[in-house]
Amino acid sequence: MATINDNYLKLKAGYLFPEIARRVNAFAQANADAKIIKLGIGDVTEPLPQACVRAMIQATQEMGDRETFKGYGPEQGYAWLREKIAHHDFQARGCEIDPDEIFISDGSKCDTGNILEIFGNNNTIAVTDPVYPVYVDTNVMAGNTGDANKNGEYEGLVYLPITAENNFTAQIPNEKVDLIYLCFPNNPTGATASKEDLQAWVDYAQANNSIIFFDAAYEAYITDSSLPHSIYEIEGARDCAIEFRSFSKNAGFTGTRCALTVVPKTLTAKAEDGSDVELWKLWNRRQSTKFNGVSYIVQRGAEAVYSQEGKEQIQQLVSFYLENAKIIREQLTAAGLQVHGGVNAPYVWVKTPNQLSSWDFFDKLLNTCNVVGTPGSGFGAAGEGYFRISAFNSRKNVEEAMKRITEKFKV
Ligand code: MLT
């Protein structure tokens, strides 16, 4: 008799975004005339930069010609892309990252989950609360947790609240943890971490032999020049951090799929016999066994991000979404709502009015304004009483959504 991975039975019924989609579809079916505006999932709406489109068309033509056709590429990604990333994203900011330490993949979501395969099941794992749900759910699937309590908190995980009381900076744990997930600019709160904040985390990780999983998917949204874009801008991070990056939110690749993970060769963790093992070797082994790389065409599209034209077009895209975030912040603030984030991030974190629960506010917004956001409690117990509004949409839709919300929820 075949058996299942019972850990899956510990998961809450649905992953947050499909659950929202299910509720929205049910509402749409019952209200065929409703003009629903979706500011829920952080999915981009604007077309790909022309520099990327052109590069992908050219790459497609190469694939159609016997002379330039390509079969399997390197599992780690083509050297020409890794070199550009190392140079533009890291070395230009003073980070000592070698192209060999960069692994191209089809998404940070997959990588933040897959990375657990190279770690043991006996690690103490810390996540912020609220948190990107993938970090928690993949640990549940891997058997790294017990059951969830009524607040949805899993036994065995260390939750680090990020709340208005601590200015949305995650508190360094009092206890010793082995793996720590950090995401800055933060999804979902839109909060940022200063160099000093990250230095404190790196110091903690070095003192405790912990590894930080640093998700920098939203680094392109940093407008404050004093903020670090990479954890490797922090002294000591090469010895304690893995960084995840994506082309989804800067170049609009959510449907095109390209991302990267940096595993410095100086990073080690303990084997059962107490010896130090290079994590780079394990991740390289994992990727070359289970992954055949991102398509040549898509990698050429990602490479174009680093051309002069590509850089300008990406800046325009990011500025466009940041202007949306500004409109959301300003209009909701003027209506008397308490808002956070949205300055160095595409997410605005809103305190629900009149003590409404996150899901009650979700339902109210859907029913009365036909606007979809994301309930804060879907990101963790400490997100209860908050609501995330994404700036990823057209200007027209953002303005219309704000008009509807501010008319109904003026406090
Ligand atoms: C979100 O809405 O939080 C994002 O879409 C998450 C993701 O990029 O997977």
Short mmCIF file of C-alpha atoms and ligand atoms in Angstrom, two decimals:
data_model
loop_
_atom_site.label_atom_id
_atom_site.label_comp_id
_atom_site.label_asym_id
_atom_site.label_seq_id
_atom_site.Cartn_x
_atom_site.Cartn_y
_atom_site.Cartn_z
CA MET A 1 0.00 0.00 0.00
CA ALA A 2 1.41 3.36 -1.00
CA THR A 3 1.61 5.91 1.78
CA ILE A 4 1.71 9.68 1.68
CA ASN A 5 3.91 12.35 3.19
CA ASP A 6 1.72 12.89 6.27
CA ASN A 7 3.27 16.29 6.83
CA TYR A 8 1.00 17.59 4.07
CA LEU A 9 -1.98 16.85 6.31
CA LYS A 10 -0.70 19.41 8.81
CA LEU A 11 -1.02 22.21 6.25
CA LYS A 12 -3.89 24.62 6.41
CA ALA A 13 -6.49 23.80 3.75
CA GLY A 14 -5.26 26.05 0.97
CA TYR A 15 -2.23 28.15 0.16
CA LEU A 16 -3.20 31.78 0.83
CA PHE A 17 -3.42 33.08 -2.74
CA PRO A 18 -5.44 30.19 -4.22
CA GLU A 19 -7.81 30.57 -1.25
CA ILE A 20 -8.28 34.25 -2.06
CA ALA A 21 -8.79 33.39 -5.74
CA ARG A 22 -11.44 30.84 -4.71
CA ARG A 23 -13.39 33.44 -2.70
CA VAL A 24 -13.07 36.05 -5.45
CA ASN A 25 -14.26 33.59 -8.11
CA ALA A 26 -17.28 32.65 -6.01
CA PHE A 27 -18.12 36.35 -5.57
CA ALA A 28 -17.64 37.03 -9.30
CA GLN A 29 -19.95 34.17 -10.22
CA ALA A 30 -22.66 35.47 -7.94
CA ASN A 31 -22.15 39.09 -9.05
CA ALA A 32 -21.56 38.96 -12.78
CA ASP A 33 -21.70 42.77 -13.17
CA ALA A 34 -19.16 43.59 -10.44
CA LYS A 35 -16.02 45.25 -11.79
CA ILE A 36 -13.51 43.60 -9.49
CA ILE A 37 -10.09 45.23 -9.04
CA LYS A 38 -7.38 42.90 -7.77
CA LEU A 39 -4.73 44.35 -5.48
CA GLY A 40 -4.18 41.01 -3.76
CA ILE A 41 -1.41 38.78 -5.05
CA GLY A 42 1.76 40.67 -5.90
CA ASP A 43 1.59 39.87 -9.59
CA VAL A 44 2.83 42.42 -12.10
CA THR A 45 0.50 43.85 -14.72
CA GLU A 46 2.71 45.94 -17.00
CA PRO A 47 4.27 44.37 -20.13
CA LEU A 48 7.87 43.16 -20.24
CA PRO A 49 10.60 45.74 -20.94
CA GLN A 50 11.21 46.01 -24.69
CA ALA A 51 14.92 45.28 -24.19
CA CYS A 52 13.98 41.86 -22.73
CA VAL A 53 11.36 41.19 -25.40
CA ARG A 54 13.84 41.89 -28.19
CA ALA A 55 16.51 39.70 -26.60
CA MET A 56 14.04 36.83 -26.28
CA ILE A 57 12.88 37.17 -29.90
CA GLN A 58 16.46 37.03 -31.06
CA ALA A 59 17.14 34.02 -28.82
CA THR A 60 14.05 32.28 -30.22
CA GLN A 61 15.38 32.82 -33.74
CA GLU A 62 18.73 31.34 -32.69
CA MET A 63 16.90 28.28 -31.40
CA GLY A 64 15.24 27.90 -34.82
CA ASP A 65 18.53 27.80 -36.68
CA ARG A 66 20.73 24.67 -36.78
CA GLU A 67 23.89 26.78 -36.48
CA THR A 68 22.85 28.53 -33.27
CA PHE A 69 20.44 25.99 -31.75
CA LYS A 70 21.07 25.02 -28.11
CA GLY A 71 20.09 21.90 -26.20
CA TYR A 72 20.59 21.50 -22.46
CA GLY A 73 22.33 24.46 -20.90
CA PRO A 74 24.38 24.43 -17.69
CA GLU A 75 22.14 23.52 -14.71
CA GLN A 76 23.60 26.50 -12.84
CA GLY A 77 22.75 28.95 -15.61
CA TYR A 78 24.80 30.36 -18.51
CA ALA A 79 28.08 32.00 -17.51
CA TRP A 80 27.29 35.20 -19.45
CA LEU A 81 24.20 35.80 -17.28
CA ARG A 82 25.89 34.90 -14.00
CA GLU A 83 28.79 37.21 -14.81
CA LYS A 84 26.46 40.13 -15.46
CA ILE A 85 24.56 39.49 -12.23
CA ALA A 86 27.76 39.19 -10.21
CA HIS A 87 29.06 42.42 -11.66
CA HIS A 88 25.93 44.63 -11.65
CA ASP A 89 23.99 43.34 -8.63
CA PHE A 90 26.83 42.49 -6.29
CA GLN A 91 30.38 43.61 -7.15
CA ALA A 92 29.17 47.10 -8.13
CA ARG A 93 27.78 47.41 -4.57
CA GLY A 94 31.00 46.20 -2.98
CA CYS A 95 29.85 42.60 -2.45
CA GLU A 96 32.43 39.91 -3.12
CA ILE A 97 30.23 37.53 -5.05
CA ASP A 98 31.75 35.35 -7.75
CA PRO A 99 29.67 34.29 -10.81
CA ASP A 100 30.25 30.66 -9.75
CA GLU A 101 28.35 31.31 -6.53
CA ILE A 102 25.19 32.30 -8.45
CA PHE A 103 22.63 29.67 -9.45
CA ILE A 104 19.99 30.69 -12.01
CA SER A 105 16.56 29.19 -11.39
CA ASP A 106 12.94 29.53 -12.42
CA GLY A 107 11.81 31.27 -9.24
CA SER A 108 12.63 32.35 -5.72
CA LYS A 109 9.47 30.70 -4.46
CA CYS A 110 10.81 27.29 -5.57
CA ASP A 111 14.33 28.01 -4.36
CA THR A 112 13.29 29.14 -0.87
CA GLY A 113 11.40 25.85 -0.57
CA ASN A 114 13.98 23.61 -2.27
CA ILE A 115 16.90 24.93 -0.23
CA LEU A 116 15.58 22.96 2.76
CA GLU A 117 16.61 19.73 1.03
CA ILE A 118 20.27 20.37 1.78
CA PHE A 119 19.61 20.98 5.50
CA GLY A 120 18.88 18.45 8.22
CA ASN A 121 15.53 17.95 9.94
CA ASN A 122 16.89 18.82 13.37
CA ASN A 123 17.39 22.56 12.86
CA THR A 124 15.58 25.18 14.90
CA ILE A 125 13.94 27.48 12.38
CA ALA A 126 12.87 31.08 12.86
CA VAL A 127 10.43 33.01 10.68
CA THR A 128 9.08 36.49 11.08
CA ASP A 129 5.39 36.91 11.79
CA PRO A 130 3.80 38.03 9.45
CA VAL A 131 5.79 36.16 6.81
CA TYR A 132 5.69 35.05 3.16
CA PRO A 133 3.71 31.81 3.66
CA VAL A 134 6.00 29.72 1.43
CA TYR A 135 8.73 29.71 4.10
CA VAL A 136 6.38 28.19 6.66
CA ASP A 137 4.49 25.77 4.41
CA THR A 138 7.67 24.30 2.89
CA ASN A 139 8.99 23.62 6.38
CA VAL A 140 5.74 21.87 7.25
CA MET A 141 6.00 19.78 4.07
CA ALA A 142 9.60 18.89 4.91
CA GLY A 143 8.57 17.61 8.33
CA ASN A 144 10.35 20.38 10.22
CA THR A 145 7.32 21.29 12.34
CA GLY A 146 4.61 19.81 14.50
CA ASP A 147 0.93 20.67 14.14
CA ALA A 148 -0.55 24.14 13.89
CA ASN A 149 -2.40 25.68 16.84
CA LYS A 150 -5.68 27.58 16.48
CA ASN A 151 -3.80 30.73 15.40
CA GLY A 152 -2.11 28.77 12.64
CA GLU A 153 1.28 28.78 14.39
CA TYR A 154 3.24 25.56 13.89
CA GLU A 155 4.82 23.79 16.81
CA GLY A 156 8.59 23.81 16.51
CA LEU A 157 8.94 27.09 14.57
CA VAL A 158 10.22 30.20 16.32
CA TYR A 159 8.02 33.16 15.38
CA LEU A 160 9.55 36.63 15.48
CA PRO A 161 6.77 39.23 15.47
CA ILE A 162 7.18 42.28 13.25
CA THR A 163 4.62 44.75 14.45
CA ALA A 164 3.94 48.47 14.73
CA GLU A 165 5.29 48.22 18.31
CA ASN A 166 8.78 47.29 17.05
CA ASN A 167 8.52 49.52 13.97
CA PHE A 168 8.20 46.40 11.79
CA THR A 169 11.78 45.29 12.37
CA ALA A 170 12.09 41.64 13.31
CA GLN A 171 13.45 41.12 16.80
CA ILE A 172 16.60 39.07 17.16
CA PRO A 173 15.61 35.91 19.07
CA ASN A 174 16.70 35.42 22.66
CA GLU A 175 17.24 31.75 22.00
CA LYS A 176 19.61 30.00 19.59
CA VAL A 177 18.12 29.23 16.18
CA ASP A 178 19.85 27.51 13.26
CA LEU A 179 17.99 28.79 10.19
CA ILE A 180 16.45 32.26 9.90
CA TYR A 181 14.28 33.57 7.08
CA LEU A 182 14.48 37.31 6.47
CA CYS A 183 12.81 39.23 3.64
CA PHE A 184 13.67 42.91 3.11
CA PRO A 185 12.10 45.04 1.70
CA ASN A 186 9.51 43.01 3.48
CA ASN A 187 6.65 41.04 2.04
CA PRO A 188 4.00 41.66 3.36
CA THR A 189 4.60 44.76 5.50
CA GLY A 190 6.72 46.81 3.06
CA ALA A 191 9.16 47.51 5.92
CA THR A 192 12.90 47.83 5.32
CA ALA A 193 16.07 46.83 7.15
CA SER A 194 18.97 49.24 7.61
CA LYS A 195 22.63 48.21 7.43
CA GLU A 196 22.69 48.27 11.24
CA ASP A 197 19.64 45.99 11.42
CA LEU A 198 21.22 43.47 9.06
CA GLN A 199 24.60 43.73 10.78
CA ALA A 200 22.89 42.72 14.04
CA TRP A 201 21.42 39.66 12.27
CA VAL A 202 24.76 38.70 10.72
CA ASP A 203 26.48 39.10 14.09
CA TYR A 204 23.83 36.90 15.69
CA ALA A 205 24.18 34.28 12.93
CA GLN A 206 27.96 34.22 13.26
CA ALA A 207 27.81 33.94 17.03
CA ASN A 208 25.31 31.07 16.83
CA ASN A 209 26.53 29.29 13.67
CA SER A 210 23.15 30.00 12.08
CA ILE A 211 22.36 30.42 8.41
CA ILE A 212 20.23 33.34 7.20
CA PHE A 213 17.98 32.84 4.18
CA PHE A 214 17.77 36.39 2.84
CA ASP A 215 14.97 37.01 0.34
CA ALA A 216 15.78 40.16 -1.62
CA ALA A 217 13.05 39.77 -4.25
CA TYR A 218 11.97 43.40 -3.75
CA GLU A 219 15.40 45.08 -3.59
CA ALA A 220 14.73 47.07 -6.81
CA TYR A 221 12.07 49.02 -4.88
CA ILE A 222 14.56 50.54 -2.46
CA THR A 223 14.46 54.31 -2.88
CA ASP A 224 16.40 55.22 0.26
CA SER A 225 20.08 55.15 -0.76
CA SER A 226 21.22 54.34 2.78
CA LEU A 227 19.49 50.93 2.71
CA PRO A 228 21.36 47.76 1.72
CA HIS A 229 20.13 45.90 -1.40
CA SER A 230 21.98 42.71 -0.58
CA ILE A 231 22.89 41.02 2.68
CA TYR A 232 26.42 40.68 1.29
CA GLU A 233 26.84 44.43 1.79
CA ILE A 234 27.12 43.47 5.45
CA GLU A 235 30.45 42.37 6.84
CA GLY A 236 30.53 38.68 7.64
CA ALA A 237 27.46 37.76 5.56
CA ARG A 238 29.43 35.56 3.16
CA ASP A 239 29.93 33.19 6.08
CA CYS A 240 26.32 32.96 7.18
CA ALA A 241 23.84 33.91 4.44
CA ILE A 242 22.18 32.57 1.30
CA GLU A 243 20.43 35.23 -0.80
CA PHE A 244 17.43 34.78 -3.11
CA ARG A 245 16.69 37.22 -5.93
CA SER A 246 14.18 37.36 -8.70
CA PHE A 247 13.50 39.02 -12.05
CA SER A 248 9.76 38.85 -11.29
CA LYS A 249 9.21 42.12 -9.53
CA ASN A 250 11.80 44.33 -11.24
CA ALA A 251 11.51 43.13 -14.86
CA GLY A 252 7.98 41.72 -14.68
CA PHE A 253 9.06 38.07 -15.13
CA THR A 254 6.31 36.52 -12.95
CA GLY A 255 5.03 34.68 -16.01
CA THR A 256 8.40 34.39 -17.76
CA ARG A 257 10.22 32.82 -14.77
CA CYS A 258 13.78 33.64 -13.88
CA ALA A 259 15.47 34.08 -10.51
CA LEU A 260 18.74 33.36 -8.78
CA THR A 261 20.15 32.05 -5.55
CA VAL A 262 23.56 32.98 -4.20
CA VAL A 263 25.39 30.37 -2.15
CA PRO A 264 28.87 31.65 -1.19
CA LYS A 265 31.59 29.04 -1.29
CA THR A 266 32.66 30.11 2.20
CA LEU A 267 29.38 28.95 3.71
CA THR A 268 29.40 25.72 5.72
CA ALA A 269 27.13 23.75 8.03
CA LYS A 270 27.69 20.64 10.14
CA ALA A 271 27.33 17.03 9.01
CA GLU A 272 26.09 14.44 11.52
CA ASP A 273 29.69 13.47 12.29
CA GLY A 274 30.48 17.07 13.25
CA SER A 275 32.51 17.90 10.14
CA ASP A 276 31.98 21.17 8.24
CA VAL A 277 30.45 20.76 4.80
CA GLU A 278 30.37 23.41 2.05
CA LEU A 279 26.74 24.26 1.31
CA TRP A 280 27.70 25.34 -2.22
CA LYS A 281 28.69 21.75 -3.04
CA LEU A 282 25.40 20.38 -1.78
CA TRP A 283 23.27 22.95 -3.61
CA ASN A 284 25.28 22.41 -6.79
CA ARG A 285 24.72 18.65 -6.44
CA ARG A 286 21.01 19.17 -5.83
CA GLN A 287 20.57 21.49 -8.78
CA SER A 288 22.54 19.35 -11.22
CA THR A 289 20.52 16.30 -10.19
CA LYS A 290 17.02 17.74 -10.05
CA PHE A 291 17.09 20.75 -12.36
CA ASN A 292 17.99 21.26 -15.99
CA GLY A 293 18.30 25.02 -15.93
CA VAL A 294 16.16 27.89 -17.14
CA SER A 295 15.49 28.08 -20.88
CA TYR A 296 18.13 29.77 -23.04
CA ILE A 297 15.50 32.21 -24.33
CA VAL A 298 14.48 33.35 -20.85
CA GLN A 299 18.09 33.70 -19.70
CA ARG A 300 18.80 35.93 -22.70
CA GLY A 301 15.75 38.01 -21.67
CA ALA A 302 17.14 38.29 -18.14
CA GLU A 303 20.57 39.28 -19.46
CA ALA A 304 18.97 42.24 -21.26
CA VAL A 305 17.96 43.62 -17.83
CA TYR A 306 21.62 44.65 -17.45
CA SER A 307 21.92 46.54 -20.76
CA GLN A 308 21.70 50.33 -20.56
CA GLU A 309 18.30 50.26 -22.25
CA GLY A 310 17.12 47.44 -19.98
CA LYS A 311 18.22 49.28 -16.84
CA GLU A 312 16.28 52.39 -17.89
CA GLN A 313 13.16 50.43 -18.73
CA ILE A 314 13.28 48.56 -15.44
CA GLN A 315 13.66 51.80 -13.55
CA GLN A 316 10.53 53.08 -15.31
CA LEU A 317 8.59 49.95 -14.36
CA VAL A 318 9.66 50.10 -10.71
CA SER A 319 8.91 53.85 -10.54
CA PHE A 320 5.49 53.23 -12.01
CA TYR A 321 4.55 50.70 -9.31
CA LEU A 322 6.09 52.91 -6.61
CA GLU A 323 3.91 55.79 -7.78
CA ASN A 324 0.92 53.46 -7.42
CA ALA A 325 2.08 52.69 -3.88
CA LYS A 326 2.31 56.41 -3.15
CA ILE A 327 -1.24 56.98 -4.38
CA ILE A 328 -2.47 54.12 -2.18
CA ARG A 329 -0.61 55.42 0.87
CA GLU A 330 -1.68 59.02 0.44
CA GLN A 331 -5.32 58.34 -0.28
CA LEU A 332 -5.78 55.85 2.54
CA THR A 333 -3.97 58.15 4.96
CA ALA A 334 -6.21 61.06 3.91
CA ALA A 335 -9.23 58.83 4.58
CA GLY A 336 -7.98 58.36 8.15
CA LEU A 337 -6.58 54.85 7.80
CA GLN A 338 -3.26 53.90 9.36
CA VAL A 339 -0.80 52.79 6.68
CA HIS A 340 2.78 51.46 6.68
CA GLY A 341 5.26 50.48 3.98
CA GLY A 342 4.87 51.35 0.29
CA VAL A 343 7.90 53.69 0.19
CA ASN A 344 10.70 51.21 -0.53
CA ALA A 345 8.36 48.35 -1.42
CA PRO A 346 5.37 47.65 -3.65
CA TYR A 347 3.19 46.68 -0.67
CA VAL A 348 1.17 48.90 1.62
CA TRP A 349 0.29 47.45 5.03
CA VAL A 350 -2.96 48.88 6.34
CA LYS A 351 -4.47 48.66 9.82
CA THR A 352 -8.04 47.49 9.36
CA PRO A 353 -10.59 50.13 10.40
CA ASN A 354 -13.03 49.69 13.30
CA GLN A 355 -11.16 46.69 14.77
CA LEU A 356 -12.30 44.51 11.88
CA SER A 357 -10.50 41.20 11.55
CA SER A 358 -8.33 40.81 8.46
CA TRP A 359 -10.74 38.39 6.75
CA ASP A 360 -13.81 40.49 7.72
CA PHE A 361 -12.17 43.50 6.10
CA PHE A 362 -11.34 41.34 3.06
CA ASP A 363 -14.99 40.31 2.70
CA LYS A 364 -16.25 43.85 3.29
CA LEU A 365 -13.89 45.32 0.72
CA LEU A 366 -14.84 42.66 -1.80
CA ASN A 367 -18.56 43.01 -1.20
CA THR A 368 -18.84 46.78 -0.91
CA CYS A 369 -15.98 48.07 -3.11
CA ASN A 370 -15.31 45.03 -5.31
CA VAL A 371 -11.63 45.44 -4.44
CA VAL A 372 -9.41 42.50 -3.53
CA GLY A 373 -6.49 42.75 -1.11
CA THR A 374 -4.75 40.20 1.09
CA PRO A 375 -5.78 39.60 4.73
CA GLY A 376 -2.83 40.21 7.04
CA SER A 377 -3.69 37.15 9.11
CA GLY A 378 -2.99 35.01 6.03
CA PHE A 379 0.68 35.88 6.57
CA GLY A 380 0.69 34.87 10.23
CA ALA A 381 -1.01 35.43 13.57
CA ALA A 382 0.70 38.81 14.13
CA GLY A 383 -0.78 40.00 10.82
CA GLU A 384 -4.29 39.84 12.30
CA GLY A 385 -5.96 43.26 12.13
CA TYR A 386 -3.89 44.24 9.08
CA PHE A 387 -4.46 44.10 5.37
CA ARG A 388 -1.96 44.15 2.49
CA ILE A 389 -2.63 46.20 -0.62
CA SER A 390 -0.41 45.53 -3.59
CA ALA A 391 0.69 48.34 -5.90
CA PHE A 392 0.90 45.97 -8.87
CA ASN A 393 -1.86 47.14 -11.16
CA SER A 394 -2.64 49.75 -13.80
CA ARG A 395 -2.82 53.39 -12.70
CA LYS A 396 -6.48 53.51 -13.70
CA ASN A 397 -7.34 50.51 -11.51
CA VAL A 398 -5.35 51.77 -8.53
CA GLU A 399 -7.05 55.18 -8.71
CA GLU A 400 -10.48 53.64 -9.10
CA ALA A 401 -9.87 51.21 -6.22
CA MET A 402 -8.73 54.04 -3.93
CA LYS A 403 -11.78 56.12 -4.87
CA ARG A 404 -14.09 53.24 -3.96
CA ILE A 405 -12.30 52.43 -0.69
CA THR A 406 -11.98 56.00 0.55
CA GLU A 407 -15.66 56.69 -0.15
CA LYS A 408 -16.73 53.69 1.92
CA PHE A 409 -14.14 53.66 4.68
CA LYS A 410 -13.53 57.28 5.58
CA VAL A 411 -12.82 57.18 9.33
C1 MLT B 1 2.76 37.85 -3.00
O1 MLT B 1 1.70 38.33 -3.35
O2 MLT B 1 3.10 37.77 -1.82
C2 MLT B 1 3.69 37.42 -4.06
O3 MLT B 1 3.03 37.24 -5.26
C3 MLT B 1 4.38 36.24 -3.68
C4 MLT B 1 5.20 35.64 -4.74
O4 MLT B 1 5.90 36.34 -5.44
O5 MLT B 1 5.15 34.41 -4.83
#
